[in-house]
Amino acid sequence: MKHKIKLRSWLWKWHFISGIISLPFILLLSITGVIYLFKADYEALEQQKIKNVEVLTSNQSSFQEQWSVANDYAIKKPNSMVVPQKPGDATEFISGRFGGKRSIYVNPYKKVITGEIVASEGFMYKVRKLHGELLLGDFGTKIVELIASWMVILIITGLYVWWPTRGWNVKGFFIPRFKKGKRILFRDIHAISGFWISVMLLLVLAGGFPWTDVFGENFKKVQEITNTGYPATWDGRGLSYEIKEREEPLPLDKIVAIAKEMDLEGVVLIHFPKGKKGTYAISNRSTNLEQQQKIHLNQYTGEEVKVHHWSGVGILMRARMWLMAFHQGEFGLWNWVLMLGTGVILFLMSLSAIFSYALRKPKKNWGIPAVPESFKIDYFIIGVIVLLGIVFPLFGISAVLIILSYYLKSIFQKKPQI
């Protein structure tokens, strides 16, 4: 029992230290995360003049003609297009990916450009950059990854410290104590809200880690080694078919007609062939991941060369894509509300921790919780730290540096307590 009390004190100390360092960043991440959830609504209002056109009674121009208009306008030739879902939609032609993505919109009735949307110039793109890399590029990405890694530690240590040791009581563990003073109230708000969203926070963090530099790259390597990513032919590499002499590629309108006949769920895209032996590829983006497909077609005959179903994607990639979509609230209203609530509660939880600390902090020191000198770390705890350090390398490096700094102090001071 005494050892458990000492362990509790030791974990409380590390929860406290990591919280002091991480909280300013966590507040920023929660605010920017909540703002980014409104991306679709914000951009729908901002971009409606570009994306929506007046439906005219005159004949609609062919997609082949619209493609030509987009090619003439584009700096970098489009590599795909979005199949319009209704008559009032401008046709979107896309070049580039991620931050380099550019979308050109063509009025199908007048054969003119209605506008261009450059991903890196939008307000929400800047919010995303602030959320993912603090506007500091690769260095900022690593800071965010480090904070996210320590958030896992905060959740684990917080649950252990919060867990009742002398029986359960509704007040203090499930309901804040409003009559025990401000410090206790803010402490309860922090601890109780942290308990209720702890599992959600771990899911949110799991959905964010694939975007990181170190963990993300290591995860990709594991996918490659275990062959649990996208199939090798997903992007059309390695696919081949016979080409007859003087055979001409099918017009884009024929491929659009084939795509419409497939009646795929969600937003349907057509990816243009790369070279004379490349394929047209039809894919769809849907909130129901199980319905996503990618079908490669012979660009001369329209025959299917390769069909990819979601079930053919490796299990780690499927898990990764599900968690990333969940992280962004893309599975419908329930998911969006859940992410919004988690972000708001995380902000309030962090803010209440700061208020609680400010009310209890001694004037002459940081108020770091003390640990009995007789406390010895279990091999189990060491094993957990090592395991977490392997899974989250930036946490492992930072933990080693912190421990080394404590032991270096031992040259000048008595036994350091880590």
Short mmCIF file of N, CA and C in Angstrom, two decimals, residues 56-178:
data_model
loop_
_atom_site.label_atom_id
_atom_site.label_comp_id
_atom_site.label_asym_id
_atom_site.label_seq_id
_atom_site.Cartn_x
_atom_site.Cartn_y
_atom_site.Cartn_z
N LEU A 56 -28.45 27.04 -67.57
CA LEU A 56 -29.00 27.62 -68.78
C LEU A 56 -29.71 26.54 -69.61
N THR A 57 -30.64 27.00 -70.44
CA THR A 57 -31.40 26.05 -71.26
C THR A 57 -30.60 25.57 -72.47
N SER A 58 -29.55 26.35 -72.81
CA SER A 58 -28.71 25.96 -73.94
C SER A 58 -27.96 24.67 -73.64
N ASN A 59 -27.51 24.02 -74.69
CA ASN A 59 -26.81 22.74 -74.51
C ASN A 59 -25.54 22.91 -73.69
N GLN A 60 -25.32 21.95 -72.83
CA GLN A 60 -24.10 21.95 -72.00
C GLN A 60 -22.90 21.54 -72.86
N SER A 61 -21.77 22.20 -72.65
CA SER A 61 -20.56 21.84 -73.40
C SER A 61 -20.05 20.48 -72.93
N SER A 62 -19.31 19.82 -73.77
CA SER A 62 -18.79 18.49 -73.43
C SER A 62 -17.71 18.60 -72.36
N PHE A 63 -17.51 17.51 -71.64
CA PHE A 63 -16.45 17.50 -70.62
C PHE A 63 -15.07 17.59 -71.28
N GLN A 64 -14.97 17.06 -72.48
CA GLN A 64 -13.71 17.15 -73.22
C GLN A 64 -13.37 18.61 -73.51
N GLU A 65 -14.37 19.39 -73.89
CA GLU A 65 -14.17 20.82 -74.15
C GLU A 65 -13.83 21.56 -72.87
N GLN A 66 -14.50 21.20 -71.77
CA GLN A 66 -14.23 21.84 -70.49
C GLN A 66 -12.80 21.53 -70.01
N TRP A 67 -12.38 20.30 -70.24
CA TRP A 67 -11.01 19.89 -69.90
C TRP A 67 -10.00 20.75 -70.68
N SER A 68 -10.31 20.99 -71.94
CA SER A 68 -9.43 21.82 -72.78
C SER A 68 -9.36 23.24 -72.25
N VAL A 69 -10.49 23.79 -71.82
CA VAL A 69 -10.54 25.14 -71.23
C VAL A 69 -9.67 25.20 -69.97
N ALA A 70 -9.81 24.17 -69.13
CA ALA A 70 -9.02 24.12 -67.88
C ALA A 70 -7.53 23.99 -68.17
N ASN A 71 -7.17 23.18 -69.17
CA ASN A 71 -5.77 23.01 -69.55
C ASN A 71 -5.14 24.31 -70.04
N ASP A 72 -5.92 25.07 -70.82
CA ASP A 72 -5.42 26.34 -71.35
C ASP A 72 -5.18 27.36 -70.24
N TYR A 73 -5.99 27.27 -69.18
CA TYR A 73 -5.89 28.23 -68.08
C TYR A 73 -4.84 27.84 -67.05
N ALA A 74 -4.67 26.54 -66.85
CA ALA A 74 -3.86 26.04 -65.73
C ALA A 74 -2.37 26.29 -65.90
N ILE A 75 -1.72 26.58 -64.77
CA ILE A 75 -0.25 26.66 -64.72
C ILE A 75 0.31 25.25 -64.80
N LYS A 76 -0.27 24.37 -63.98
CA LYS A 76 0.09 22.95 -63.99
C LYS A 76 -1.14 22.17 -64.45
N LYS A 77 -0.99 21.35 -65.48
CA LYS A 77 -2.12 20.66 -66.08
C LYS A 77 -2.88 19.81 -65.06
N PRO A 78 -4.21 19.83 -65.09
CA PRO A 78 -5.01 19.02 -64.17
C PRO A 78 -4.73 17.53 -64.30
N ASN A 79 -4.76 16.83 -63.16
CA ASN A 79 -4.56 15.38 -63.18
C ASN A 79 -5.84 14.62 -62.86
N SER A 80 -6.91 15.37 -62.52
CA SER A 80 -8.18 14.70 -62.21
C SER A 80 -9.32 15.71 -62.28
N MET A 81 -10.53 15.20 -62.23
CA MET A 81 -11.72 16.06 -62.19
C MET A 81 -12.76 15.44 -61.28
N VAL A 82 -13.67 16.27 -60.80
CA VAL A 82 -14.78 15.80 -59.97
C VAL A 82 -16.03 15.76 -60.84
N VAL A 83 -16.71 14.64 -60.85
CA VAL A 83 -17.95 14.51 -61.62
C VAL A 83 -19.03 15.37 -60.97
N PRO A 84 -19.60 16.35 -61.69
CA PRO A 84 -20.64 17.22 -61.10
C PRO A 84 -21.81 16.40 -60.59
N GLN A 85 -22.33 16.80 -59.43
CA GLN A 85 -23.44 16.05 -58.83
C GLN A 85 -24.80 16.59 -59.23
N LYS A 86 -24.85 17.88 -59.64
CA LYS A 86 -26.14 18.47 -60.05
C LYS A 86 -25.89 19.49 -61.15
N PRO A 87 -26.94 19.89 -61.91
CA PRO A 87 -26.76 20.78 -63.06
C PRO A 87 -26.13 22.14 -62.72
N GLY A 88 -26.31 22.62 -61.50
CA GLY A 88 -25.79 23.94 -61.12
C GLY A 88 -24.35 23.94 -60.64
N ASP A 89 -23.66 22.80 -60.73
CA ASP A 89 -22.26 22.71 -60.30
C ASP A 89 -21.31 23.08 -61.43
N ALA A 90 -20.32 23.93 -61.11
CA ALA A 90 -19.21 24.12 -62.04
C ALA A 90 -18.36 22.86 -62.00
N THR A 91 -17.71 22.54 -63.10
CA THR A 91 -16.88 21.33 -63.15
C THR A 91 -15.50 21.63 -62.58
N GLU A 92 -15.10 20.82 -61.61
CA GLU A 92 -13.82 21.04 -60.92
C GLU A 92 -12.72 20.18 -61.54
N PHE A 93 -11.63 20.83 -61.95
CA PHE A 93 -10.45 20.15 -62.46
C PHE A 93 -9.31 20.41 -61.47
N ILE A 94 -8.63 19.32 -61.06
CA ILE A 94 -7.67 19.40 -59.95
C ILE A 94 -6.25 19.11 -60.43
N SER A 95 -5.32 19.89 -59.91
CA SER A 95 -3.89 19.59 -60.11
C SER A 95 -3.22 19.64 -58.75
N GLY A 96 -2.17 18.84 -58.57
CA GLY A 96 -1.45 18.84 -57.31
C GLY A 96 -2.19 18.11 -56.20
N ARG A 97 -1.53 18.02 -55.04
CA ARG A 97 -2.10 17.33 -53.89
C ARG A 97 -1.81 18.12 -52.61
N PHE A 98 -2.61 17.86 -51.59
CA PHE A 98 -2.41 18.42 -50.25
C PHE A 98 -2.27 19.95 -50.33
N GLY A 99 -1.19 20.50 -49.78
CA GLY A 99 -1.01 21.95 -49.78
C GLY A 99 -0.78 22.53 -51.15
N GLY A 100 -0.34 21.70 -52.10
CA GLY A 100 -0.10 22.16 -53.47
C GLY A 100 -1.30 21.99 -54.38
N LYS A 101 -2.44 21.63 -53.82
CA LYS A 101 -3.64 21.38 -54.62
C LYS A 101 -4.22 22.69 -55.16
N ARG A 102 -4.57 22.67 -56.45
CA ARG A 102 -5.23 23.81 -57.09
C ARG A 102 -6.46 23.28 -57.83
N SER A 103 -7.59 23.93 -57.65
CA SER A 103 -8.83 23.51 -58.32
C SER A 103 -9.32 24.62 -59.23
N ILE A 104 -9.49 24.27 -60.50
CA ILE A 104 -10.02 25.21 -61.49
C ILE A 104 -11.47 24.82 -61.77
N TYR A 105 -12.37 25.81 -61.76
CA TYR A 105 -13.79 25.54 -61.97
C TYR A 105 -14.23 26.12 -63.31
N VAL A 106 -14.90 25.27 -64.10
CA VAL A 106 -15.34 25.65 -65.43
C VAL A 106 -16.87 25.68 -65.49
N ASN A 107 -17.41 26.78 -66.01
CA ASN A 107 -18.86 26.87 -66.23
C ASN A 107 -19.21 25.99 -67.43
N PRO A 108 -19.99 24.93 -67.23
CA PRO A 108 -20.25 23.98 -68.34
C PRO A 108 -21.16 24.55 -69.43
N TYR A 109 -21.83 25.66 -69.15
CA TYR A 109 -22.74 26.25 -70.13
C TYR A 109 -22.05 27.33 -70.97
N LYS A 110 -21.13 28.06 -70.34
CA LYS A 110 -20.48 29.16 -71.04
C LYS A 110 -19.02 28.86 -71.42
N LYS A 111 -18.50 27.72 -70.97
CA LYS A 111 -17.11 27.33 -71.25
C LYS A 111 -16.11 28.40 -70.81
N VAL A 112 -16.35 28.95 -69.62
CA VAL A 112 -15.43 29.95 -69.07
C VAL A 112 -15.03 29.54 -67.66
N ILE A 113 -13.89 30.05 -67.21
CA ILE A 113 -13.42 29.76 -65.86
C ILE A 113 -14.19 30.63 -64.87
N THR A 114 -14.80 29.99 -63.87
CA THR A 114 -15.51 30.76 -62.83
C THR A 114 -14.57 31.18 -61.71
N GLY A 115 -13.45 30.50 -61.59
CA GLY A 115 -12.48 30.85 -60.55
C GLY A 115 -11.54 29.71 -60.25
N GLU A 116 -10.58 29.98 -59.42
CA GLU A 116 -9.58 28.97 -59.02
C GLU A 116 -9.41 29.02 -57.51
N ILE A 117 -9.34 27.85 -56.90
CA ILE A 117 -9.13 27.75 -55.45
C ILE A 117 -7.79 27.09 -55.21
N VAL A 118 -6.90 27.81 -54.54
CA VAL A 118 -5.58 27.30 -54.21
C VAL A 118 -5.59 26.93 -52.73
N ALA A 119 -5.36 25.66 -52.43
CA ALA A 119 -5.48 25.16 -51.06
C ALA A 119 -4.63 25.94 -50.07
N SER A 120 -3.41 26.30 -50.47
CA SER A 120 -2.48 26.95 -49.54
C SER A 120 -2.81 28.41 -49.28
N GLU A 121 -3.82 28.96 -49.98
CA GLU A 121 -4.17 30.37 -49.79
C GLU A 121 -5.41 30.57 -48.94
N GLY A 122 -6.08 29.50 -48.57
CA GLY A 122 -7.32 29.62 -47.80
C GLY A 122 -7.09 29.84 -46.32
N PHE A 123 -8.06 30.46 -45.66
CA PHE A 123 -7.98 30.72 -44.21
C PHE A 123 -7.90 29.41 -43.44
N MET A 124 -8.71 28.42 -43.83
CA MET A 124 -8.73 27.16 -43.10
C MET A 124 -7.42 26.38 -43.27
N TYR A 125 -6.75 26.59 -44.39
CA TYR A 125 -5.44 25.96 -44.58
C TYR A 125 -4.45 26.50 -43.55
N LYS A 126 -4.52 27.81 -43.30
CA LYS A 126 -3.63 28.42 -42.29
C LYS A 126 -3.97 27.92 -40.89
N VAL A 127 -5.27 27.74 -40.62
CA VAL A 127 -5.69 27.17 -39.32
C VAL A 127 -5.14 25.76 -39.18
N ARG A 128 -5.20 24.99 -40.26
CA ARG A 128 -4.68 23.62 -40.23
C ARG A 128 -3.17 23.62 -40.01
N LYS A 129 -2.48 24.54 -40.66
CA LYS A 129 -1.02 24.64 -40.49
C LYS A 129 -0.67 25.04 -39.06
N LEU A 130 -1.46 25.94 -38.48
CA LEU A 130 -1.24 26.33 -37.08
C LEU A 130 -1.50 25.15 -36.16
N HIS A 131 -2.53 24.38 -36.47
CA HIS A 131 -2.89 23.21 -35.67
C HIS A 131 -1.86 22.10 -35.79
N GLY A 132 -1.32 21.91 -37.00
CA GLY A 132 -0.44 20.78 -37.25
C GLY A 132 1.04 21.06 -37.12
N GLU A 133 1.44 22.33 -37.30
CA GLU A 133 2.88 22.63 -37.24
C GLU A 133 3.20 24.00 -36.67
N LEU A 134 2.21 24.66 -36.04
CA LEU A 134 2.43 25.95 -35.37
C LEU A 134 3.00 27.01 -36.31
N LEU A 135 2.77 26.83 -37.62
CA LEU A 135 3.28 27.73 -38.66
C LEU A 135 4.81 27.77 -38.67
N LEU A 136 5.43 26.68 -38.21
CA LEU A 136 6.90 26.62 -38.12
C LEU A 136 7.49 25.52 -39.00
N GLY A 137 6.71 25.02 -39.95
CA GLY A 137 7.22 24.00 -40.85
C GLY A 137 7.51 22.68 -40.17
N ASP A 138 8.57 22.00 -40.62
CA ASP A 138 8.92 20.68 -40.09
C ASP A 138 9.26 20.74 -38.61
N PHE A 139 9.91 21.82 -38.19
CA PHE A 139 10.26 21.96 -36.77
C PHE A 139 8.99 22.04 -35.92
N GLY A 140 8.01 22.80 -36.40
CA GLY A 140 6.74 22.92 -35.67
C GLY A 140 5.99 21.61 -35.62
N THR A 141 6.06 20.84 -36.71
CA THR A 141 5.41 19.53 -36.74
C THR A 141 5.96 18.62 -35.64
N LYS A 142 7.26 18.69 -35.45
CA LYS A 142 7.89 17.85 -34.42
C LYS A 142 7.52 18.33 -33.02
N ILE A 143 7.34 19.64 -32.83
CA ILE A 143 6.89 20.14 -31.53
C ILE A 143 5.49 19.61 -31.24
N VAL A 144 4.60 19.70 -32.24
CA VAL A 144 3.23 19.20 -32.05
C VAL A 144 3.24 17.70 -31.76
N GLU A 145 4.09 16.96 -32.46
CA GLU A 145 4.19 15.52 -32.21
C GLU A 145 4.69 15.24 -30.80
N LEU A 146 5.65 16.04 -30.35
CA LEU A 146 6.17 15.88 -28.99
C LEU A 146 5.08 16.14 -27.95
N ILE A 147 4.31 17.22 -28.17
CA ILE A 147 3.22 17.55 -27.24
C ILE A 147 2.16 16.46 -27.26
N ALA A 148 1.82 15.97 -28.45
CA ALA A 148 0.83 14.90 -28.57
C ALA A 148 1.30 13.63 -27.85
N SER A 149 2.60 13.34 -27.94
CA SER A 149 3.16 12.17 -27.26
C SER A 149 3.04 12.33 -25.74
N TRP A 150 3.34 13.52 -25.26
CA TRP A 150 3.22 13.77 -23.82
C TRP A 150 1.77 13.79 -23.36
N MET A 151 0.85 14.13 -24.29
CA MET A 151 -0.57 14.08 -23.93
C MET A 151 -1.00 12.65 -23.61
N VAL A 152 -0.42 11.68 -24.31
CA VAL A 152 -0.71 10.27 -23.99
C VAL A 152 -0.27 9.99 -22.55
N ILE A 153 0.92 10.49 -22.19
CA ILE A 153 1.43 10.31 -20.83
C ILE A 153 0.53 11.03 -19.83
N LEU A 154 0.08 12.23 -20.18
CA LEU A 154 -0.82 12.99 -19.30
C LEU A 154 -2.11 12.22 -19.03
N ILE A 155 -2.65 11.60 -20.05
CA ILE A 155 -3.90 10.85 -19.89
C ILE A 155 -3.69 9.64 -18.99
N ILE A 156 -2.62 8.89 -19.24
CA ILE A 156 -2.34 7.68 -18.45
C ILE A 156 -2.09 8.03 -16.98
N THR A 157 -1.20 9.00 -16.76
CA THR A 157 -0.87 9.38 -15.38
C THR A 157 -2.06 10.05 -14.71
N GLY A 158 -2.81 10.84 -15.47
CA GLY A 158 -3.98 11.51 -14.91
C GLY A 158 -5.03 10.53 -14.43
N LEU A 159 -5.27 9.48 -15.21
CA LEU A 159 -6.25 8.46 -14.80
C LEU A 159 -5.80 7.74 -13.53
N TYR A 160 -4.50 7.46 -13.44
CA TYR A 160 -3.99 6.76 -12.25
C TYR A 160 -4.12 7.65 -11.01
N VAL A 161 -3.76 8.92 -11.16
CA VAL A 161 -3.82 9.84 -10.03
C VAL A 161 -5.27 10.09 -9.62
N TRP A 162 -6.16 10.19 -10.61
CA TRP A 162 -7.57 10.46 -10.32
C TRP A 162 -8.26 9.26 -9.69
N TRP A 163 -7.85 8.05 -10.07
CA TRP A 163 -8.57 6.83 -9.65
C TRP A 163 -8.69 6.76 -8.13
N PRO A 164 -9.91 6.61 -7.61
CA PRO A 164 -10.13 6.61 -6.15
C PRO A 164 -9.44 5.44 -5.45
N THR A 165 -8.77 5.72 -4.34
CA THR A 165 -8.07 4.68 -3.59
C THR A 165 -8.82 4.30 -2.30
N ARG A 166 -9.77 5.12 -1.90
CA ARG A 166 -10.49 4.84 -0.64
C ARG A 166 -12.00 4.74 -0.89
N GLY A 167 -12.35 4.05 -1.93
CA GLY A 167 -13.77 3.89 -2.24
C GLY A 167 -14.29 4.98 -3.16
N TRP A 168 -15.40 4.69 -3.77
CA TRP A 168 -15.99 5.61 -4.74
C TRP A 168 -16.94 6.58 -4.06
N ASN A 169 -16.94 7.80 -4.56
CA ASN A 169 -17.83 8.83 -4.05
C ASN A 169 -18.29 9.66 -5.25
N VAL A 170 -19.58 9.89 -5.33
CA VAL A 170 -20.09 10.63 -6.49
C VAL A 170 -19.46 12.00 -6.59
N LYS A 171 -19.45 12.73 -5.48
CA LYS A 171 -18.86 14.07 -5.47
C LYS A 171 -17.33 13.96 -5.44
N GLY A 172 -16.70 14.68 -6.31
CA GLY A 172 -15.24 14.66 -6.39
C GLY A 172 -14.72 13.71 -7.44
N PHE A 173 -15.53 12.70 -7.79
CA PHE A 173 -15.11 11.75 -8.82
C PHE A 173 -16.00 11.82 -10.06
N PHE A 174 -17.26 12.17 -9.89
CA PHE A 174 -18.17 12.28 -11.03
C PHE A 174 -18.85 13.65 -11.10
N ILE A 175 -18.99 14.32 -9.96
CA ILE A 175 -19.61 15.64 -9.91
C ILE A 175 -18.67 16.59 -9.18
N PRO A 176 -18.37 17.76 -9.76
CA PRO A 176 -17.49 18.73 -9.09
C PRO A 176 -18.07 19.18 -7.74
N ARG A 177 -17.17 19.44 -6.80
CA ARG A 177 -17.57 19.92 -5.48
C ARG A 177 -17.61 21.45 -5.51
N PHE A 178 -18.82 22.01 -5.52
CA PHE A 178 -18.99 23.44 -5.69
C PHE A 178 -18.82 24.24 -4.39
#
